[in-house]
Amino acid sequence: MANETVYLAGGCYWGLENLLSEIPGVVDTTVGFSGGHVKNVCYREVTTGTTGHAETVKVVFDSDILSFKDLLLFFFKIHDPTTLNQQGNDLGTQYRSAIFATNNEQIMMAEDLIKKIDASGALSRKITTEVITFSSFFPAEENHQKYLKKYPDGYSCHFLRDINWVL
């Protein structure tokens, strides 16, 4: 088993985590915050939009079962990577699309995949997803973890889009 970790931001982390956790090969997910300048941040602080953090899902996956490329292709299908600082009704930098990569190989693969998707014309606009070297992650409070499993009728702006990647 070859576990890898990546941190994905794509709007409200409740729906993102729920869909990512269902992919065969995903070993574990944790919601929290990355990309900002405030240490030990909490949900209430991040909602102000002043911390620089994005709502983020820590994804641990078994790369023998799920390739990094396939994980990213799924990620790009469950949120709109072409909207800057927005997912659905959620507006602000805390809802931006970002890949916080844990190694140089992830950075190169993510950047290459974004170029191929943009060139393919599969999406109506260019991808705005940031590809950033991971620096820190602060888990959200326990009541936010596996939120949609606890509250199936809870809010989510995420769904699986029908996109045929021809790359």
PDB file of C-alpha atoms in Angstrom:
ATOM      1  CA  MET A   1       0.000   0.000   0.000  1.00  0.00           C
ATOM      2  CA  ALA A   2       1.454   3.364  -1.075  1.00  0.00           C
ATOM      3  CA  ASN A   3      -0.371   6.139   0.737  1.00  0.00           C
ATOM      4  CA  GLU A   4       0.005   9.704  -0.524  1.00  0.00           C
ATOM      5  CA  THR A   5      -1.519  12.912   0.767  1.00  0.00           C
ATOM      6  CA  VAL A   6      -2.766  15.987  -1.056  1.00  0.00           C
ATOM      7  CA  TYR A   7      -4.827  18.926   0.163  1.00  0.00           C
ATOM      8  CA  LEU A   8      -7.699  20.000  -2.110  1.00  0.00           C
ATOM      9  CA  ALA A   9      -9.768  23.174  -1.861  1.00  0.00           C
ATOM     10  CA  GLY A  10     -12.859  23.675  -3.986  1.00  0.00           C
ATOM     11  CA  GLY A  11     -15.528  25.584  -2.116  1.00  0.00           C
ATOM     12  CA  CYS A  12     -17.415  24.464   0.952  1.00  0.00           C
ATOM     13  CA  TYR A  13     -15.491  21.518   2.324  1.00  0.00           C
ATOM     14  CA  TRP A  14     -18.566  19.580   3.509  1.00  0.00           C
ATOM     15  CA  GLY A  15     -19.684  18.545   0.017  1.00  0.00           C
ATOM     16  CA  LEU A  16     -16.157  18.201  -1.308  1.00  0.00           C
ATOM     17  CA  GLU A  17     -15.188  15.826   1.503  1.00  0.00           C
ATOM     18  CA  ASN A  18     -18.370  13.808   1.143  1.00  0.00           C
ATOM     19  CA  LEU A  19     -17.793  13.068  -2.553  1.00  0.00           C
ATOM     20  CA  LEU A  20     -14.022  12.571  -2.276  1.00  0.00           C
ATOM     21  CA  SER A  21     -14.440  10.089   0.575  1.00  0.00           C
ATOM     22  CA  GLU A  22     -16.518   7.805  -1.666  1.00  0.00           C
ATOM     23  CA  ILE A  23     -13.794   7.261  -4.296  1.00  0.00           C
ATOM     24  CA  PRO A  24     -12.252   3.783  -4.195  1.00  0.00           C
ATOM     25  CA  GLY A  25      -8.660   4.271  -3.086  1.00  0.00           C
ATOM     26  CA  VAL A  26      -9.312   7.224  -0.794  1.00  0.00           C
ATOM     27  CA  VAL A  27      -8.168   6.038   2.623  1.00  0.00           C
ATOM     28  CA  ASP A  28      -9.086   9.043   4.775  1.00  0.00           C
ATOM     29  CA  THR A  29     -10.369  12.617   4.578  1.00  0.00           C
ATOM     30  CA  THR A  30     -10.206  15.479   7.061  1.00  0.00           C
ATOM     31  CA  VAL A  31     -11.662  18.955   6.581  1.00  0.00           C
ATOM     32  CA  GLY A  32      -9.744  22.037   7.616  1.00  0.00           C
ATOM     33  CA  PHE A  33      -7.930  25.089   6.364  1.00  0.00           C
ATOM     34  CA  SER A  34      -4.806  25.752   4.256  1.00  0.00           C
ATOM     35  CA  GLY A  35      -3.127  28.580   2.421  1.00  0.00           C
ATOM     36  CA  GLY A  36      -3.504  31.373   4.943  1.00  0.00           C
ATOM     37  CA  HIS A  37      -1.443  33.391   7.371  1.00  0.00           C
ATOM     38  CA  VAL A  38      -3.264  32.733  10.691  1.00  0.00           C
ATOM     39  CA  LYS A  39      -2.085  29.776  12.773  1.00  0.00           C
ATOM     40  CA  ASN A  40      -4.495  27.416  14.558  1.00  0.00           C
ATOM     41  CA  VAL A  41      -7.422  29.019  12.766  1.00  0.00           C
ATOM     42  CA  CYS A  42     -11.052  28.012  13.339  1.00  0.00           C
ATOM     43  CA  TYR A  43     -14.119  27.935  11.105  1.00  0.00           C
ATOM     44  CA  ARG A  44     -15.590  31.200  12.399  1.00  0.00           C
ATOM     45  CA  GLU A  45     -12.354  33.054  11.631  1.00  0.00           C
ATOM     46  CA  VAL A  46     -12.075  31.603   8.120  1.00  0.00           C
ATOM     47  CA  THR A  47     -15.653  32.616   7.258  1.00  0.00           C
ATOM     48  CA  THR A  48     -14.609  36.284   7.610  1.00  0.00           C
ATOM     49  CA  GLY A  49     -12.404  35.920   4.530  1.00  0.00           C
ATOM     50  CA  THR A  50      -9.522  37.712   6.271  1.00  0.00           C
ATOM     51  CA  THR A  51      -7.278  34.772   7.212  1.00  0.00           C
ATOM     52  CA  GLY A  52      -6.114  33.880   3.705  1.00  0.00           C
ATOM     53  CA  HIS A  53      -7.135  30.269   4.299  1.00  0.00           C
ATOM     54  CA  ALA A  54      -9.260  28.162   1.961  1.00  0.00           C
ATOM     55  CA  GLU A  55     -11.669  25.505   3.169  1.00  0.00           C
ATOM     56  CA  THR A  56      -9.608  22.421   2.359  1.00  0.00           C
ATOM     57  CA  VAL A  57      -9.878  18.637   2.441  1.00  0.00           C
ATOM     58  CA  LYS A  58      -6.849  16.596   3.435  1.00  0.00           C
ATOM     59  CA  VAL A  59      -7.039  13.512   1.201  1.00  0.00           C
ATOM     60  CA  VAL A  60      -5.011  10.406   1.981  1.00  0.00           C
ATOM     61  CA  PHE A  61      -5.170   7.974  -0.923  1.00  0.00           C
ATOM     62  CA  ASP A  62      -3.625   4.663  -1.896  1.00  0.00           C
ATOM     63  CA  SER A  63      -1.801   5.400  -5.145  1.00  0.00           C
ATOM     64  CA  ASP A  64      -1.740   1.666  -5.963  1.00  0.00           C
ATOM     65  CA  ILE A  65      -5.550   1.868  -6.295  1.00  0.00           C
ATOM     66  CA  LEU A  66      -6.159   5.523  -7.249  1.00  0.00           C
ATOM     67  CA  SER A  67      -3.700   7.514  -9.329  1.00  0.00           C
ATOM     68  CA  PHE A  68      -3.078  11.167  -8.531  1.00  0.00           C
ATOM     69  CA  LYS A  69      -4.273  12.054 -12.043  1.00  0.00           C
ATOM     70  CA  ASP A  70      -7.577  10.197 -11.584  1.00  0.00           C
ATOM     71  CA  LEU A  71      -8.079  11.835  -8.188  1.00  0.00           C
ATOM     72  CA  LEU A  72      -7.608  15.268  -9.769  1.00  0.00           C
ATOM     73  CA  LEU A  73      -9.900  14.468 -12.704  1.00  0.00           C
ATOM     74  CA  PHE A  74     -12.619  13.559 -10.190  1.00  0.00           C
ATOM     75  CA  PHE A  75     -11.857  16.729  -8.178  1.00  0.00           C
ATOM     76  CA  PHE A  76     -12.354  18.820 -11.329  1.00  0.00           C
ATOM     77  CA  LYS A  77     -15.726  17.120 -11.913  1.00  0.00           C
ATOM     78  CA  ILE A  78     -17.162  17.780  -8.430  1.00  0.00           C
ATOM     79  CA  HIS A  79     -16.575  21.511  -8.285  1.00  0.00           C
ATOM     80  CA  ASP A  80     -16.293  24.317 -10.820  1.00  0.00           C
ATOM     81  CA  PRO A  81     -12.554  24.955 -11.189  1.00  0.00           C
ATOM     82  CA  THR A  82     -13.215  27.877 -13.559  1.00  0.00           C
ATOM     83  CA  THR A  83     -14.813  30.251 -11.060  1.00  0.00           C
ATOM     84  CA  LEU A  84     -12.440  32.487  -9.125  1.00  0.00           C
ATOM     85  CA  ASN A  85     -13.089  32.546  -5.364  1.00  0.00           C
ATOM     86  CA  GLN A  86     -16.566  31.055  -5.721  1.00  0.00           C
ATOM     87  CA  GLN A  87     -18.486  27.796  -5.650  1.00  0.00           C
ATOM     88  CA  GLY A  88     -22.226  28.063  -6.112  1.00  0.00           C
ATOM     89  CA  ASN A  89     -23.549  30.710  -3.716  1.00  0.00           C
ATOM     90  CA  ASP A  90     -20.334  30.688  -1.660  1.00  0.00           C
ATOM     91  CA  LEU A  91     -18.207  33.753  -2.412  1.00  0.00           C
ATOM     92  CA  GLY A  92     -14.771  34.694  -1.104  1.00  0.00           C
ATOM     93  CA  THR A  93     -11.155  33.583  -1.159  1.00  0.00           C
ATOM     94  CA  GLN A  94     -11.950  30.931   1.452  1.00  0.00           C
ATOM     95  CA  TYR A  95     -13.926  29.135  -1.302  1.00  0.00           C
ATOM     96  CA  ARG A  96     -11.193  29.269  -3.953  1.00  0.00           C
ATOM     97  CA  SER A  97     -10.062  26.262  -5.927  1.00  0.00           C
ATOM     98  CA  ALA A  98      -6.565  25.100  -4.995  1.00  0.00           C
ATOM     99  CA  ILE A  99      -4.329  22.066  -4.986  1.00  0.00           C
ATOM    100  CA  PHE A 100      -1.887  22.173  -2.082  1.00  0.00           C
ATOM    101  CA  ALA A 101       0.663  19.655  -3.337  1.00  0.00           C
ATOM    102  CA  THR A 102       2.918  17.749  -0.958  1.00  0.00           C
ATOM    103  CA  ASN A 103       5.759  17.144  -3.419  1.00  0.00           C
ATOM    104  CA  ASN A 104       7.213  18.402  -6.715  1.00  0.00           C
ATOM    105  CA  GLU A 105       5.803  15.464  -8.668  1.00  0.00           C
ATOM    106  CA  GLN A 106       2.252  16.429  -7.623  1.00  0.00           C
ATOM    107  CA  ILE A 107       2.911  20.029  -8.662  1.00  0.00           C
ATOM    108  CA  MET A 108       4.183  19.022 -12.104  1.00  0.00           C
ATOM    109  CA  MET A 109       1.353  16.522 -12.648  1.00  0.00           C
ATOM    110  CA  ALA A 110      -1.326  19.019 -11.556  1.00  0.00           C
ATOM    111  CA  GLU A 111       0.043  21.834 -13.736  1.00  0.00           C
ATOM    112  CA  ASP A 112       0.342  19.488 -16.728  1.00  0.00           C
ATOM    113  CA  LEU A 113      -3.191  18.166 -16.248  1.00  0.00           C
ATOM    114  CA  ILE A 114      -4.631  21.687 -16.005  1.00  0.00           C
ATOM    115  CA  LYS A 115      -2.892  22.631 -19.269  1.00  0.00           C
ATOM    116  CA  LYS A 116      -4.291  19.525 -20.982  1.00  0.00           C
ATOM    117  CA  ILE A 117      -7.837  20.144 -19.704  1.00  0.00           C
ATOM    118  CA  ASP A 118      -7.698  23.798 -20.784  1.00  0.00           C
ATOM    119  CA  ALA A 119      -6.391  22.800 -24.237  1.00  0.00           C
ATOM    120  CA  SER A 120      -9.059  20.104 -24.623  1.00  0.00           C
ATOM    121  CA  GLY A 121     -11.957  22.565 -24.456  1.00  0.00           C
ATOM    122  CA  ALA A 122     -13.853  20.203 -22.118  1.00  0.00           C
ATOM    123  CA  LEU A 123     -14.694  23.181 -19.887  1.00  0.00           C
ATOM    124  CA  SER A 124     -16.242  26.398 -21.184  1.00  0.00           C
ATOM    125  CA  ARG A 125     -13.663  28.585 -19.382  1.00  0.00           C
ATOM    126  CA  LYS A 126     -10.041  28.244 -18.291  1.00  0.00           C
ATOM    127  CA  ILE A 127      -9.247  26.632 -14.955  1.00  0.00           C
ATOM    128  CA  THR A 128      -8.432  29.100 -12.161  1.00  0.00           C
ATOM    129  CA  THR A 129      -7.293  26.454  -9.677  1.00  0.00           C
ATOM    130  CA  GLU A 130      -4.094  27.435  -7.883  1.00  0.00           C
ATOM    131  CA  VAL A 131      -1.338  24.832  -7.653  1.00  0.00           C
ATOM    132  CA  ILE A 132       0.652  25.589  -4.516  1.00  0.00           C
ATOM    133  CA  THR A 133       3.278  23.846  -2.427  1.00  0.00           C
ATOM    134  CA  PHE A 134       1.628  22.651   0.786  1.00  0.00           C
ATOM    135  CA  SER A 135       2.763  24.480   3.915  1.00  0.00           C
ATOM    136  CA  SER A 136       0.244  23.950   6.705  1.00  0.00           C
ATOM    137  CA  PHE A 137      -3.168  22.517   7.504  1.00  0.00           C
ATOM    138  CA  PHE A 138      -5.379  23.207  10.492  1.00  0.00           C
ATOM    139  CA  PRO A 139      -8.174  20.673  11.020  1.00  0.00           C
ATOM    140  CA  ALA A 140     -11.651  22.118  11.450  1.00  0.00           C
ATOM    141  CA  GLU A 141     -13.661  21.517  14.589  1.00  0.00           C
ATOM    142  CA  GLU A 142     -15.062  18.002  15.092  1.00  0.00           C
ATOM    143  CA  ASN A 143     -18.640  19.033  14.239  1.00  0.00           C
ATOM    144  CA  HIS A 144     -17.430  19.844  10.681  1.00  0.00           C
ATOM    145  CA  GLN A 145     -15.753  16.460  10.119  1.00  0.00           C
ATOM    146  CA  LYS A 146     -17.829  14.061   7.950  1.00  0.00           C
ATOM    147  CA  TYR A 147     -20.578  16.695   8.194  1.00  0.00           C
ATOM    148  CA  LEU A 148     -22.834  15.348   5.441  1.00  0.00           C
ATOM    149  CA  LYS A 149     -22.596  11.828   6.866  1.00  0.00           C
ATOM    150  CA  LYS A 150     -23.855  13.244  10.192  1.00  0.00           C
ATOM    151  CA  TYR A 151     -26.400  15.574   8.547  1.00  0.00           C
ATOM    152  CA  PRO A 152     -27.431  14.104   5.146  1.00  0.00           C
ATOM    153  CA  ASP A 153     -29.742  17.054   4.452  1.00  0.00           C
ATOM    154  CA  GLY A 154     -26.966  19.579   5.128  1.00  0.00           C
ATOM    155  CA  TYR A 155     -25.794  22.194   2.629  1.00  0.00           C
ATOM    156  CA  SER A 156     -23.661  21.225  -0.346  1.00  0.00           C
ATOM    157  CA  CYS A 157     -22.998  22.949  -3.669  1.00  0.00           C
ATOM    158  CA  HIS A 158     -21.036  19.941  -4.966  1.00  0.00           C
ATOM    159  CA  PHE A 159     -22.193  17.313  -7.409  1.00  0.00           C
ATOM    160  CA  LEU A 160     -20.629  15.044 -10.010  1.00  0.00           C
ATOM    161  CA  ARG A 161     -20.654  16.792 -13.384  1.00  0.00           C
ATOM    162  CA  ASP A 162     -20.943  14.767 -16.585  1.00  0.00           C
ATOM    163  CA  ILE A 163     -17.672  15.656 -18.300  1.00  0.00           C
ATOM    164  CA  ASN A 164     -15.897  13.450 -20.805  1.00  0.00           C
ATOM    165  CA  TRP A 165     -12.194  14.145 -20.578  1.00  0.00           C
ATOM    166  CA  VAL A 166     -10.459  13.712 -23.936  1.00  0.00           C
ATOM    167  CA  LEU A 167      -6.880  14.469 -23.018  1.00  0.00           C
TER     168      LEU A 167
END
